[in-house]
Structures are given as C-alpha cells and as structure tokens.
C-alpha cells in the first residue's frame, strides 16, 4: 500500500499536472492563433477606415462594429485603443505559451525524478542482498543523494502548481476594459501563487530537517561507563578476548542493568548522566557477569567483539550506526509531525513516506546479513570458549532474562510506591541475584524451535544457532538451566571491579532514580487522562424528524402503489395492456415501500432510546447482556457512509459479549465473533438531543477509551485514579 501511495504522490500527481499543462498549451496556442487573426483584421481595417474617413460622406456615414452602428471617427478611435492594448495581449499570450511549456517541463521532471527515485531504491535494495560491501556502499550513497532528490521533486511540483495558477491569472487578461470581478479573480489567483511560492521557500527551511532525517542520531543507553581504573580485570579480560579474535577493542565499556550484551559504533548518550560516548562501545549487563560462568562469558563477549573483527568490522563501524541512527531519526520526525502545523506536515509527509520506504527497501538485506553475522559471531565466540559454552550461554540468557526483568520491575514498583516500613534496596544487582537463586529455570519449547528464517527476522532462532554450533539441544538446555548459586554469582560479578560495592550502589542509584522519575511522569500522564472524563454520557440516535419525514414520504408512495393496484382491479379485463402496466407499477411500488417502511419506522421508535452509555470504565450497549470493559477495547473506528458506524475491536483475550435483546425498537449492536468486533450502526449519534458531528463524536469516544485504559493501568499499579 505504501508503494502505491508513493507512486501516486511522486509520479501520478506530476503526470496529472502534466496533462493540465498540455491542456493549457493547447488553449494558449489556440488563443495566440485567434489573436494573430484579429491582428491581421486590424491591419486591414485601418486603411479601409481611413479611406472612408476621407470620403465626402464621412461625416454622415456609419459603420457596424459588433452589432453597433458607429461613426467613422468613433470607429477609428476604438481601433486606435484596440491597437494600443493589443501589444500587451500578444505579449501575455506568448508568456502564457511559455508558462504552459514550463508546466509540462516541470511536471515531467518531477515525474522523472519520482520514478527514478523509486526505481533506484528498489534496485538498491535488491543489490544490497549480494554482499555486505554492496549494502554499505549503496546505502551510504543513497542516504546522501535521496534528500536532495526529494527536495527537488517537491520544488518542481510546487513550481508547476504556481505556474499553472499564473497561467490562469494571466489568461483572464483581455482587450478592452477589465471588470472589477475579473480583477478580483486575478488578485485571488496571484495570492494563491504567492502561497505556493511561500511553500517552496519553506522547503529551504525544511531542507535541513530533511537532511537530518537521513543522518544518524545518538542512541540512548541506561548505564554507567567504567574506566580501566575502576574495572581493571574486566578491561584486561575484554582486551585479551579481542586480541585472540583479532578484533578491535572497545573504546568504552558501559555497565547496564536489564539490557543484554551488545556492541555499537553509534554515538551513545548515557542516561541519566547524558554523557555522550563516541567510538566503539561494549554494553555489559552487570548481573550476567555473575549469572553465567567464565566460559559462557567469554563466548558471549567474544560473540559481540567478533562484530569488530574481519569483514564485519567495516559493516559494524560504518553501516550499522548510520542505519540504526536513521531509524531513530525517522521516529523523531514522526513524533514532531504530529505536533507540527498543516503546512509543515504537508511538506514533510512525502519526505517521511519516502524515508520509510527507503528503510524498508534495505530491511530484507539488513536482516539477511544480520542473520549471517550472528551465526558467524557465534562461531567466533565458540572458538574462544568451546561450542558447548556458547550453546549453554544462549540457553541460559533466554531462560533467565524473563525472571530477571520480573524481579527488577518488582523493585522499581517498590521504589515508585513505597510502603511504610518497607526497606528499599541500595544494591539492586545483589538483591536480584539472591532472589533468582530461589527460582527454577525453565526454557519454553518454542525457544529452541528450528524454523525457516523469515525475511523480517533479524536474528536466527536459538534452535538454529545451537544446531549450527553442533551441540545437542538437550545438553545445552541441561547446562543452561542449572540453578543460580547466589554466593558464587555475587563473587563472580564482583571480581571484575576494584570497588564493586560502591559501583553497584551508584548503578542502583542511577537506575532506580531514573526509573522512578520516568514512572512518576507516566503516572502523572495516566492520571491526567483518567481525570479527563467524569460521569456518564448517554448517546441515542435522535433521528425522529428524519424518520417522520421519511415515513410520510414512503407512506405517500405506498398509498400511490395501493391506489394503482385498486385501479388495476377496477379496470375492465379487456384493457389488458393498461391493466398490466398498473399491476407491475403498483406491485413494485407497494412491495418496495413495504420493505422500506419498517426501517424508517425504527428511526421514529428508537429516536430517544439509549443506544450507548459511555462510562469511565465501560461501554454499555442497550442490547448486550453485560457492559464491555474499556480495558478490553484494543481500538475503535468511526465510519461514515449511509449512517454512522462505530466499531470496537476487542483484545484477543477479552470475552465476547452476548446479545440480550433483539427488539425492533431498540438500537442493536452486532457482535462479529470471528473478527472480534462490536459494531453499532445508527443514522446519527446524539447527546442530549443534539447531533454529534464525526469531529465531535470521535474525540468524545477517544477520551473515554483513553481514560478507561489509563484508569486500568493505574489500578494495576495499585493506584486509584
């Protein structure tokens, strides 16, 4: 669907403008031809009139011009005025011809740029599948060229529209006196031209934003950088692994809490310190230094460092930072567009759409090479610690991570909602390790499933990775799910650092303060949304007047149909043809009106009956046995056709409501079980007797949905809205 929208915006729209230009050129050529003919007539008319003016009867003689009898002197005067203004009209005619040609040229240029741009992206995406070198080269080149191509396209389209309007304004100019209405029309059109030119000028201001759209931005990481002085063992360990692999050592090591092991060459913005790190960064989750053994740690860190070794080095250092950064930039642009003005959104939308398509064009290639890189990195890590250690590390991290996240979140909840007498942890890593020692580690079967890779998969499955390491899945699971021994885990975690207690305390303080502050912002936003609505809102159809008018109209037609049938009965049998006409017309009209009559009667009967009650926690439909909790609503839609359709999409785990009443005079919501939808169709929605427009109804329902969801989330956090 996105490609069709891009084709419409980048190619079909300019081609449509091109057709306008062709039409204008034809008009201009015809007008110029007509003006040339008029000029030729004027050239021949002057000698003739001057000859007549010299004749003896010149004072009394008249000549007919456009149905009006004029004296020769008056005719010569008008001829002189026509000749004076004719030069201007001819010049404007030539100008409009060139304007029409400019429209054709600009629109064809825009269509060509759009077509070449889309075709180029398609070609670049397929070319990137051939090798990582081609992916890097193609992506870098396209990311540099694409913003200028896009700006050129938008400028060409904007200029074409401006020229089209200018043509129409100049085309209004004609010989003789211009009326006030014509002058006003020309002024209005020229104002539109000025608006288009202003939009093009705005492109100059937006060019910097568009260029930033294709530039990487720093990634935010929650953690603390450790220096070789603070963690000499860890730094020596990592450098030794890098040397054994022939890989580049990281410039920075960042300790985190909940994220996994990874390396990046992107600029890193640390939270909460907001320090910016440039160069190669290795992220190490401190708790995993105790949760996995030395061999598994070597395999995991070796896996990450392998991305800085051999052919993977340039890919990791040059391509991934740009690719990931552009993805983050597009996210920022999308957020900014929501709060931008209409003009800026209109100007930026084609750029944003093309930016998304640009990323999607390379997604399959990036994912393909990502899977290849991961398997190669697994092999590199295994070369340091053995295949068994690499396989058990994969299993162990997959088994522990859900439990680790759960316990960390529990401590965040305690800190965000402290209870009297409760002691908050000052050492989160140690607390979590001790709690995990009481847990039984298991691995869901799907974690080890081997399946064909999908183009959207960024990593091979665990089963595929373990199989590639030539380790039996049962052996990897048995080793990887061994229990956590708290004392051993804490000792293993601490031995990498000079002052582990102080480091863990600082990490805990940074992490918890950031999470608590973020939680407070979230709670504040949820409370604001929860309090945005108060009380219940009763909605009804309120289409009584429409129902009465339609009933009268249909009733009249029904009476006419019955009258025709009565006439059919009263006509003598000998008038067969006329009787047949009356029978057909009367039967069709009567039957059709009888079918329509119940529907319009319903409008009258249910006009004031409650169709839907919006409460802070539920949507109450008149014909459903139980209210629908707002927390069970995944989304809603409003569709306006021959009525107003309100569609609620229910969550996958939400119970389906049951219909309690099918009364003729009660507004009935329909439940579609397979699609998990509830649909209420009314002629219109009214509140307190006043009809709600879609712009009023949509925000009203959205406010109640948002308030209900916010209230539910607050309740889950043991808060009261």
XYZ file of C-alpha atoms in Angstrom:
721
model
C 0.000 0.000 0.000
C 2.852 2.407 0.808
C 4.409 1.921 -2.609
C 1.091 2.794 -4.265
C 0.815 5.978 -2.223
C 4.362 6.908 -3.164
C 3.651 6.215 -6.832
C 0.580 8.445 -6.579
C 2.483 11.283 -4.886
C 5.781 11.062 -6.742
C 4.681 10.010 -10.246
C 0.928 10.170 -10.879
C 0.466 13.631 -9.354
C 3.151 15.201 -11.596
C 1.714 13.383 -14.611
C -1.692 14.828 -13.763
C -0.132 18.289 -13.655
C 1.483 17.492 -16.995
C -1.939 16.864 -18.527
C -3.062 20.235 -17.193
C -0.001 21.789 -18.830
C -0.807 20.120 -22.166
C -4.378 21.413 -21.937
C -3.140 24.917 -21.139
C -0.668 24.809 -24.019
C -3.446 23.893 -26.436
C -5.572 26.759 -25.127
C -2.651 29.153 -25.380
C -1.839 28.121 -28.957
C -5.482 28.491 -29.981
C -5.674 31.879 -28.274
C -2.479 33.065 -29.954
C -3.790 31.953 -33.327
C -7.034 33.830 -32.703
C -5.119 36.953 -31.658
C -2.993 36.785 -34.800
C -6.130 36.599 -36.903
C -7.587 39.598 -35.081
C -4.336 41.499 -35.556
C -4.427 40.759 -39.276
C -8.005 42.036 -39.427
C -6.977 45.229 -37.630
C -4.099 45.766 -40.033
C -6.501 45.570 -42.980
C -9.221 47.575 -41.229
C -7.199 50.776 -40.628
C -6.504 51.653 -44.320
C -10.108 50.903 -45.164
C -11.496 53.131 -42.393
C -9.036 55.914 -43.183
C -10.099 55.809 -46.835
C -13.735 56.061 -45.826
C -12.922 58.930 -43.455
C -11.522 60.936 -46.388
C -14.658 60.489 -48.482
C -17.189 63.388 -48.833
C -19.842 61.468 -46.896
C -17.545 60.709 -43.962
C -19.409 62.942 -41.515
C -22.741 61.234 -42.043
C -21.606 57.737 -42.810
C -21.729 54.980 -40.139
C -20.189 51.542 -39.896
C -21.382 48.495 -37.964
C -18.956 47.121 -35.344
C -20.028 44.133 -33.216
C -23.697 44.898 -33.947
C -23.365 48.592 -33.074
C -23.530 51.453 -35.621
C -20.604 53.817 -35.084
C -19.450 56.943 -36.855
C -16.177 56.666 -38.740
C -14.387 58.870 -36.216
C -15.636 56.710 -33.331
C -14.637 53.546 -35.189
C -11.130 54.912 -35.778
C -10.890 55.881 -32.099
C -11.824 52.389 -30.978
C -9.408 50.907 -33.481
C -6.602 53.018 -32.038
C -7.431 51.885 -28.482
C -7.545 48.261 -29.613
C -4.149 48.602 -31.257
C -2.717 50.168 -28.093
C -3.846 47.270 -25.853
C -3.193 44.609 -28.441
C 0.545 44.654 -27.924
C 0.092 43.814 -24.234
C -2.331 40.998 -25.010
C 0.042 39.493 -27.580
C 2.931 39.617 -25.111
C 0.786 37.959 -22.431
C -0.266 35.343 -24.974
C 3.357 34.487 -25.659
C 4.069 34.439 -21.920
C 1.208 32.002 -21.256
C 2.542 29.744 -24.002
C 5.910 29.594 -22.278
C 4.201 29.106 -18.919
C 2.304 26.098 -20.283
C 5.551 24.679 -21.629
C 7.142 25.273 -18.222
C 4.316 23.317 -16.556
C 4.921 20.409 -18.909
C 8.674 20.507 -18.320
C 8.446 20.851 -14.526
C 5.825 18.137 -14.139
C 7.720 15.733 -16.396
C 10.880 16.489 -14.434
C 9.075 15.775 -11.152
C 7.597 12.530 -12.511
C 11.012 11.502 -13.841
C 12.695 12.265 -10.522
C 9.986 10.382 -8.620
C 10.113 7.386 -10.940
C 13.899 7.224 -10.962
C 13.949 7.636 -7.181
C 11.542 4.758 -6.553
C 13.197 2.531 -9.147
C 16.594 3.391 -7.704
C 15.505 2.441 -4.205
C 14.106 -0.853 -5.484
C 17.339 -1.579 -7.338
C 19.471 -0.553 -4.375
C 17.529 -2.830 -2.027
C 17.979 -5.863 -4.286
C 21.649 -5.029 -4.938
C 22.287 -4.874 -1.198
C 21.452 -8.584 -0.919
C 24.547 -9.519 -2.929
C 27.119 -8.640 -0.292
C 27.668 -6.543 2.800
C 30.105 -4.355 0.870
C 27.419 -3.522 -1.682
C 24.914 -2.939 1.101
C 27.267 -0.460 2.780
C 28.213 1.305 -0.456
C 24.658 1.517 -1.800
C 23.063 2.596 1.463
C 25.635 5.318 2.083
C 25.301 6.736 -1.422
C 21.501 6.662 -1.458
C 21.247 8.245 2.002
C 23.357 11.179 0.749
C 21.520 11.695 -2.553
C 17.930 10.978 -1.556
C 17.192 14.177 0.446
C 18.234 16.398 -2.464
C 16.215 14.316 -4.924
C 13.174 14.610 -2.705
C 13.559 18.363 -2.221
C 13.997 18.778 -5.969
C 10.809 16.804 -6.586
C 8.769 18.877 -4.152
C 10.160 22.145 -5.545
C 9.348 21.028 -9.106
C 5.775 20.112 -8.167
C 5.299 23.338 -6.217
C 6.684 25.384 -9.087
C 4.413 23.572 -11.565
C 1.351 24.385 -9.461
C 2.472 28.020 -9.203
C 2.925 28.247 -12.973
C -0.495 26.669 -13.581
C -2.133 29.287 -11.388
C -0.106 32.075 -13.011
C -1.277 30.895 -16.431
C -4.908 31.056 -15.354
C -4.445 34.518 -13.851
C -2.790 35.936 -16.986
C -5.323 34.159 -19.166
C -8.054 36.352 -17.695
C -6.483 39.468 -19.226
C -8.226 40.562 -22.404
C -8.756 43.518 -24.719
C -10.971 46.287 -23.517
C -11.982 47.324 -20.059
C -11.444 44.731 -17.287
C -14.391 44.295 -14.929
C -13.989 44.531 -11.152
C -14.850 40.837 -10.782
C -12.162 39.825 -13.261
C -9.553 41.921 -11.481
C -10.540 40.421 -8.116
C -10.257 36.924 -9.558
C -6.775 37.675 -10.889
C -5.734 39.041 -7.481
C -7.040 35.930 -5.690
C -5.200 33.610 -8.074
C -1.992 35.601 -7.697
C -2.359 35.306 -3.919
C -2.548 31.531 -4.350
C 0.589 31.706 -6.475
C 2.284 33.635 -3.679
C 1.207 30.943 -1.203
C 2.733 28.235 -3.408
C 5.947 30.199 -3.764
C 5.984 30.663 0.003
C 5.669 26.900 0.404
C 8.624 26.431 -1.917
C 10.574 28.946 0.139
C 9.608 26.971 3.222
C 11.307 23.991 1.613
C 14.584 25.821 2.056
C 13.912 25.974 5.778
C 12.796 22.337 5.856
C 15.763 21.088 3.843
C 17.889 20.987 6.968
C 15.222 18.901 8.706
C 15.027 16.533 5.738
C 18.779 16.160 5.678
C 18.736 15.373 9.387
C 16.139 12.716 8.625
C 18.856 10.772 6.834
C 21.555 11.380 9.417
C 22.164 9.128 12.410
C 21.241 10.214 15.921
C 22.783 9.070 19.175
C 21.232 6.044 20.864
C 20.190 6.401 24.474
C 21.564 3.809 26.877
C 20.721 3.434 30.548
C 24.003 2.724 32.289
C 27.356 3.940 33.579
C 30.732 3.912 31.861
C 33.515 2.108 33.731
C 37.147 3.003 33.202
C 40.155 0.659 33.291
C 40.948 2.069 36.738
C 37.505 1.083 38.052
C 37.358 -2.318 36.330
C 40.919 -3.427 35.514
C 40.039 -7.129 35.395
C 37.088 -6.575 33.066
C 39.085 -4.351 30.719
C 42.031 -6.761 30.628
C 39.646 -9.648 30.032
C 37.882 -7.893 27.139
C 41.139 -6.737 25.548
C 42.548 -10.249 25.742
C 39.462 -11.675 24.034
C 39.686 -9.008 21.330
C 43.356 -9.771 20.741
C 42.692 -13.502 20.457
C 39.963 -12.816 17.894
C 41.984 -10.233 16.006
C 39.194 -7.745 16.713
C 39.251 -4.071 17.606
C 38.958 -3.397 21.334
C 36.083 -1.217 22.513
C 36.747 2.409 23.356
C 34.163 2.321 26.145
C 32.582 -0.280 28.399
C 29.159 0.579 29.783
C 27.588 -1.344 32.648
C 23.826 -1.711 32.485
C 21.097 -3.451 34.429
C 18.461 -5.014 32.209
C 19.659 -4.835 28.602
C 21.791 -7.628 27.179
C 25.339 -7.787 25.857
C 25.897 -5.780 22.684
C 28.401 -3.608 20.860
C 27.713 -0.455 18.901
C 29.656 2.109 16.930
C 26.864 4.659 17.151
C 27.212 7.669 19.362
C 25.839 6.737 22.778
C 24.008 9.112 25.098
C 24.156 7.716 28.621
C 21.209 8.047 30.973
C 20.795 9.646 33.403
C 24.157 11.452 33.121
C 23.538 12.443 29.447
C 27.244 11.934 28.748
C 27.937 11.236 25.058
C 30.331 8.447 24.074
C 31.842 8.289 20.599
C 33.548 5.306 19.053
C 33.169 1.613 19.827
C 31.104 0.799 22.921
C 30.586 -2.565 24.620
C 27.492 -2.823 26.808
C 27.763 -5.354 29.640
C 24.799 -6.179 31.916
C 26.455 -6.379 35.319
C 24.196 -9.102 36.710
C 25.031 -11.506 33.884
C 28.686 -11.359 34.897
C 27.570 -13.470 37.847
C 24.739 -15.427 36.240
C 26.848 -17.066 33.513
C 30.173 -18.774 34.117
C 33.573 -17.688 32.814
C 33.440 -19.832 29.662
C 29.939 -18.620 28.806
C 31.017 -15.018 29.432
C 33.954 -15.474 27.059
C 31.637 -16.900 24.413
C 29.112 -14.062 24.751
C 31.619 -11.194 24.833
C 33.607 -12.908 22.081
C 30.425 -13.045 20.011
C 29.991 -9.283 20.395
C 33.646 -8.445 19.739
C 33.521 -10.564 16.582
C 31.452 -7.783 15.040
C 34.649 -5.706 15.173
C 36.769 -8.392 13.509
C 37.497 -9.266 9.878
C 34.947 -8.400 7.186
C 32.390 -7.486 9.828
C 34.451 -4.533 11.036
C 33.536 -2.048 8.326
C 29.910 -3.171 8.400
C 29.712 -2.643 12.168
C 31.689 0.592 12.213
C 30.232 2.346 9.186
C 26.878 0.879 8.200
C 25.028 -0.088 11.373
C 25.449 3.290 13.125
C 24.007 5.056 10.065
C 21.198 2.532 9.591
C 20.155 2.484 13.241
C 20.521 6.247 13.543
C 18.307 6.930 10.535
C 15.676 4.641 12.012
C 15.749 6.651 15.234
C 15.647 9.915 13.264
C 12.518 8.832 11.407
C 10.897 8.076 14.742
C 11.715 11.577 15.979
C 10.399 13.126 12.745
C 7.154 11.149 13.100
C 6.663 12.482 16.626
C 7.402 16.052 15.517
C 4.965 15.819 12.596
C 2.122 15.068 14.989
C 2.552 18.463 16.634
C 3.534 20.428 13.504
C 1.360 22.823 11.552
C -0.619 21.787 8.486
C 1.819 23.354 6.017
C 4.851 21.719 7.601
C 3.089 18.340 7.805
C 2.079 18.604 4.150
C 5.606 19.471 3.082
C 7.209 16.788 5.246
C 4.829 13.905 4.516
C 6.296 12.882 1.128
C 9.768 13.031 2.671
C 8.677 10.912 5.605
C 6.898 8.380 3.368
C 9.955 8.094 1.149
C 12.191 7.807 4.212
C 10.137 4.868 5.467
C 10.216 3.249 2.029
C 13.958 3.896 1.873
C 14.468 1.959 5.113
C 12.096 -0.812 4.075
C 13.954 -1.209 0.776
C 17.045 -2.223 2.735
C 15.326 -4.121 5.550
C 15.468 -7.538 3.906
C 19.129 -7.112 3.022
C 19.962 -5.877 6.524
C 18.056 -8.742 8.135
C 19.666 -11.291 5.812
C 23.187 -10.132 6.573
C 22.259 -9.743 10.229
C 21.428 -13.451 10.439
C 24.662 -14.317 8.645
C 26.633 -12.084 11.024
C 25.072 -13.640 14.112
C 25.940 -17.187 13.078
C 29.499 -16.120 12.229
C 29.797 -14.304 15.564
C 28.535 -17.411 17.394
C 31.308 -19.406 15.756
C 33.870 -16.776 16.764
C 32.681 -16.808 20.367
C 32.748 -20.596 20.384
C 36.353 -20.545 19.161
C 37.290 -18.850 22.445
C 35.299 -20.947 24.910
C 34.057 -24.014 23.073
C 30.802 -24.835 21.323
C 29.163 -26.216 24.460
C 29.762 -22.982 26.404
C 28.418 -20.853 23.544
C 25.275 -23.003 23.294
C 24.628 -23.075 27.047
C 25.105 -19.280 27.209
C 22.351 -18.829 24.606
C 20.004 -21.065 26.568
C 20.858 -19.593 29.962
C 20.304 -15.985 28.937
C 16.977 -16.908 27.312
C 15.860 -18.765 30.453
C 16.989 -16.145 32.980
C 16.004 -12.929 31.213
C 12.204 -13.080 31.829
C 12.781 -13.769 35.543
C 15.415 -11.060 35.802
C 13.115 -8.484 34.194
C 10.291 -9.513 36.526
C 12.374 -9.073 39.681
C 13.875 -5.784 38.540
C 10.407 -4.458 37.765
C 9.270 -5.547 41.225
C 11.968 -3.410 42.830
C 11.053 -0.471 40.581
C 7.454 -0.836 41.740
C 8.568 -0.858 45.381
C 10.601 2.312 44.836
C 7.821 4.057 42.932
C 5.172 3.064 45.500
C 6.984 2.849 48.834
C 5.007 1.442 51.732
C 5.546 2.329 55.397
C 8.311 0.285 56.943
C 9.496 -1.104 53.620
C 13.272 -1.062 53.104
C 14.290 -0.300 49.530
C 17.350 -1.973 48.091
C 20.541 0.018 47.768
C 22.216 -2.803 45.849
C 19.897 -3.978 43.082
C 22.307 -6.466 41.403
C 22.961 -8.366 44.630
C 19.284 -8.355 45.622
C 18.180 -9.746 42.267
C 20.893 -12.426 42.213
C 19.799 -13.645 45.640
C 16.160 -13.716 44.568
C 16.990 -15.641 41.396
C 18.718 -18.289 43.486
C 15.281 -19.392 44.680
C 13.912 -19.723 41.131
C 13.736 -22.806 38.940
C 14.983 -22.052 35.449
C 12.960 -23.411 32.551
C 13.017 -22.819 28.831
C 9.815 -22.848 26.753
C 9.886 -25.345 23.906
C 9.357 -22.632 21.299
C 12.673 -21.034 22.321
C 14.540 -23.966 20.779
C 12.338 -24.384 17.718
C 14.141 -24.579 14.386
C 12.263 -22.856 11.595
C 12.973 -21.406 8.204
C 14.068 -17.788 8.545
C 11.550 -15.147 7.526
C 12.877 -12.080 5.649
C 11.811 -9.915 8.591
C 13.792 -11.973 11.129
C 16.836 -10.057 12.362
C 18.392 -12.978 14.261
C 18.436 -16.742 13.771
C 16.343 -18.709 16.247
C 18.034 -20.223 19.297
C 17.417 -23.685 17.892
C 19.121 -22.740 14.632
C 22.070 -21.205 16.475
C 22.553 -24.208 18.768
C 22.293 -26.573 15.800
C 24.898 -24.510 13.923
C 27.224 -24.962 16.918
C 26.734 -28.741 16.575
C 25.579 -29.105 20.176
C 22.655 -31.304 21.187
C 19.704 -29.194 22.303
C 19.120 -31.340 25.406
C 22.720 -30.880 26.530
C 22.533 -27.115 26.029
C 19.249 -26.918 27.940
C 20.508 -29.068 30.807
C 23.627 -26.942 31.247
C 21.936 -23.619 30.589
C 19.125 -24.118 33.112
C 21.333 -25.049 36.061
C 20.280 -23.265 39.266
C 21.746 -19.935 40.329
C 24.026 -20.103 43.379
C 23.833 -16.660 44.967
C 27.226 -16.632 46.698
C 29.071 -17.819 43.602
C 27.177 -15.410 41.361
C 27.916 -12.403 43.586
C 31.600 -13.315 43.857
C 31.908 -13.821 40.094
C 30.234 -10.462 39.454
C 32.423 -8.574 41.925
C 35.854 -9.844 40.937
C 35.976 -7.678 37.800
C 35.976 -4.398 39.782
C 38.224 -2.556 42.241
C 35.369 -1.326 44.452
C 32.342 -3.429 43.478
C 30.149 -2.338 46.391
C 30.448 1.361 45.557
C 29.943 0.669 41.862
C 26.801 -1.409 42.449
C 25.440 1.302 44.739
C 25.996 4.029 42.145
C 24.469 1.884 39.411
C 21.455 1.160 41.591
C 21.001 4.810 42.498
C 21.220 5.945 38.858
C 18.943 3.204 37.590
C 16.278 3.478 40.274
C 16.156 7.278 40.274
C 15.734 7.324 36.503
C 13.059 4.633 36.558
C 11.180 6.274 39.430
C 11.245 9.651 37.666
C 10.039 8.034 34.451
C 7.355 6.200 36.395
C 6.225 9.453 38.011
C 5.891 11.094 34.592
C 3.907 8.127 33.338
C 1.617 8.124 36.376
C 1.041 11.854 36.005
C 0.087 11.409 32.357
C -2.196 8.484 33.199
C -3.922 10.456 35.940
C -4.439 13.370 33.581
C -6.056 11.080 31.032
C -8.086 9.245 33.666
C -9.475 12.516 35.007
C -10.229 13.903 31.557
C -13.748 12.438 31.713
C -16.267 12.486 34.529
C -19.677 10.915 34.739
C -21.617 9.046 32.092
C -22.539 10.143 28.588
C -25.773 8.800 27.119
C -25.892 8.560 23.338
C -29.024 7.994 21.295
C -29.986 8.150 17.640
C -32.275 11.184 17.783
C -33.406 10.910 14.165
C -37.133 11.311 14.831
C -37.609 14.220 12.410
C -35.836 12.327 9.659
C -37.933 9.264 10.450
C -41.203 11.224 10.381
C -40.391 12.876 7.060
C -39.300 9.596 5.502
C -42.379 7.849 6.901
C -44.655 10.467 5.338
C -42.816 10.223 2.032
C -42.801 6.422 1.963
C -46.390 6.341 3.198
C -47.436 8.558 0.302
C -45.654 6.305 -2.177
C -47.207 3.253 -0.532
C -50.643 4.834 -0.858
C -49.884 5.529 -4.501
C -48.917 1.900 -5.034
C -52.112 0.689 -3.373
C -54.116 3.161 -5.459
C -52.564 1.754 -8.637
C -53.481 -1.773 -7.559
C -57.063 -0.657 -6.857
C -57.168 0.925 -10.290
C -55.910 -2.343 -11.738
C -58.819 -4.157 -10.128
C -61.330 -1.589 -11.364
C -60.214 -1.597 -14.992
C -62.205 -3.868 -17.320
C -60.441 -7.102 -18.355
C -60.492 -6.026 -21.978
C -57.865 -3.321 -21.302
C -55.121 -5.880 -20.871
C -52.079 -3.708 -21.614
C -53.087 -0.895 -19.280
C -54.032 -3.364 -16.542
C -50.594 -4.988 -16.817
C -48.851 -1.618 -16.503
C -50.908 -0.755 -13.440
C -50.253 -4.170 -11.886
C -46.491 -4.001 -12.386
C -46.135 -0.398 -11.227
C -48.452 -0.836 -8.257
C -46.906 -4.132 -7.147
C -43.299 -2.912 -7.376
C -44.048 0.366 -5.627
C -46.108 -1.259 -2.865
C -43.592 -4.044 -2.247
C -40.623 -1.669 -2.181
C -42.320 0.741 0.208
C -43.393 -2.108 2.499
C -39.746 -3.192 2.673
C -38.515 0.329 3.478
C -41.305 1.275 5.871
C -40.063 -0.771 8.895
C -36.617 0.821 8.656
C -37.949 4.373 8.745
C -40.447 3.484 11.473
C -37.484 2.314 13.577
C -35.990 5.787 13.278
C -39.103 7.165 14.942
C -39.474 4.452 17.585
C -35.867 4.357 18.813
C -35.013 8.045 18.375
C -34.919 8.781 22.107
C -33.946 5.323 23.339
C -30.460 4.900 24.745
C -28.111 3.268 22.252
C -24.816 3.516 24.131
C -23.714 4.759 27.535
C -20.089 5.829 27.929
C -18.879 5.385 31.499
C -15.347 5.914 32.794
C -14.792 2.143 32.880
C -17.311 0.563 30.495
C -19.212 0.935 27.254
C -22.825 -0.081 27.887
C -24.807 -1.117 24.800
C -28.593 -1.329 25.012
C -28.861 -4.859 23.627
C -25.834 -6.564 25.202
C -26.121 -8.622 28.374
C -23.107 -7.051 30.038
C -21.082 -3.862 29.604
C -17.814 -4.003 27.680
C -14.874 -3.031 29.920
C -12.791 -0.337 28.282
C -9.651 -2.303 29.131
C -10.902 -4.966 26.684
C -11.066 -2.484 23.784
C -7.974 -2.650 21.588
C -9.080 0.091 19.188
C -12.144 1.746 17.707
C -13.187 3.121 14.319
C -15.788 5.570 13.065
C -17.034 5.080 9.531
C -19.486 7.448 7.859
C -21.483 6.051 4.930
C -25.294 5.940 4.785
C -25.141 6.192 8.556
C -22.544 6.301 11.309
C -20.787 3.039 12.161
C -18.969 2.693 15.484
C -16.690 -0.361 15.511
C -14.949 -1.620 18.646
C -12.036 -4.023 18.180
C -11.677 -6.279 21.223
C -8.453 -7.611 22.714
C -7.572 -11.199 21.832
C -8.065 -12.403 25.403
C -11.246 -10.408 26.086
C -14.530 -12.338 26.476
C -17.022 -11.783 23.678
C -20.238 -10.029 24.750
C -23.617 -11.694 24.277
C -26.691 -10.075 22.803
C -29.641 -9.962 25.180
C -32.321 -8.239 23.129
C -33.324 -8.193 19.503
C -36.231 -5.820 19.975
C -37.360 -3.996 16.868
C -37.375 -0.637 18.607
C -34.041 -0.974 20.464
C -30.733 0.119 18.880
C -28.910 -3.131 18.199
C -25.150 -3.574 18.299
C -23.874 -6.537 16.283
C -21.160 -8.879 17.559
C -18.815 -10.413 14.983
C -17.165 -13.284 16.818
C -14.559 -14.278 14.235
C -13.265 -10.752 13.794
C -13.805 -9.914 17.483
C -15.706 -6.748 16.706
C -18.751 -4.987 18.080
C -20.473 -2.721 15.553
C -23.221 -0.202 16.297
C -24.825 1.435 13.273
C -27.077 4.461 13.738
C -28.337 7.090 11.364
C -26.587 9.576 13.640
C -25.335 9.869 17.210
C -26.924 12.431 19.502
C -26.154 13.636 23.006
C -28.891 15.388 24.972
C -30.888 15.803 21.780
C -28.002 17.432 19.879
C -26.491 15.723 16.867
C -22.777 14.981 17.178
C -20.600 15.510 14.134
C -17.819 12.981 13.445
C -15.311 15.573 14.696
C -17.226 15.712 17.989
C -18.070 12.021 18.335
C -14.552 10.728 17.591
C -12.733 12.751 20.280
C -15.520 12.014 22.783
C -15.135 8.255 22.385
C -11.331 8.560 22.288
C -11.353 10.477 25.584
C -13.396 7.763 27.295
C -11.265 4.967 25.835
C -8.042 6.687 26.896
C -9.456 7.453 30.339
C -10.581 3.866 30.846
C -7.240 2.430 29.770
C -5.392 4.906 31.987
C -7.622 4.030 34.932
C -6.986 0.324 34.365
C -3.214 0.825 34.185
C -3.279 2.861 37.366
C -5.278 0.159 39.115
C -2.736 -2.411 38.022
C -0.114 -0.294 39.714
C -2.189 -0.300 42.897
C -3.154 3.297 42.291
C -6.601 4.846 42.410
C -7.445 7.289 39.665
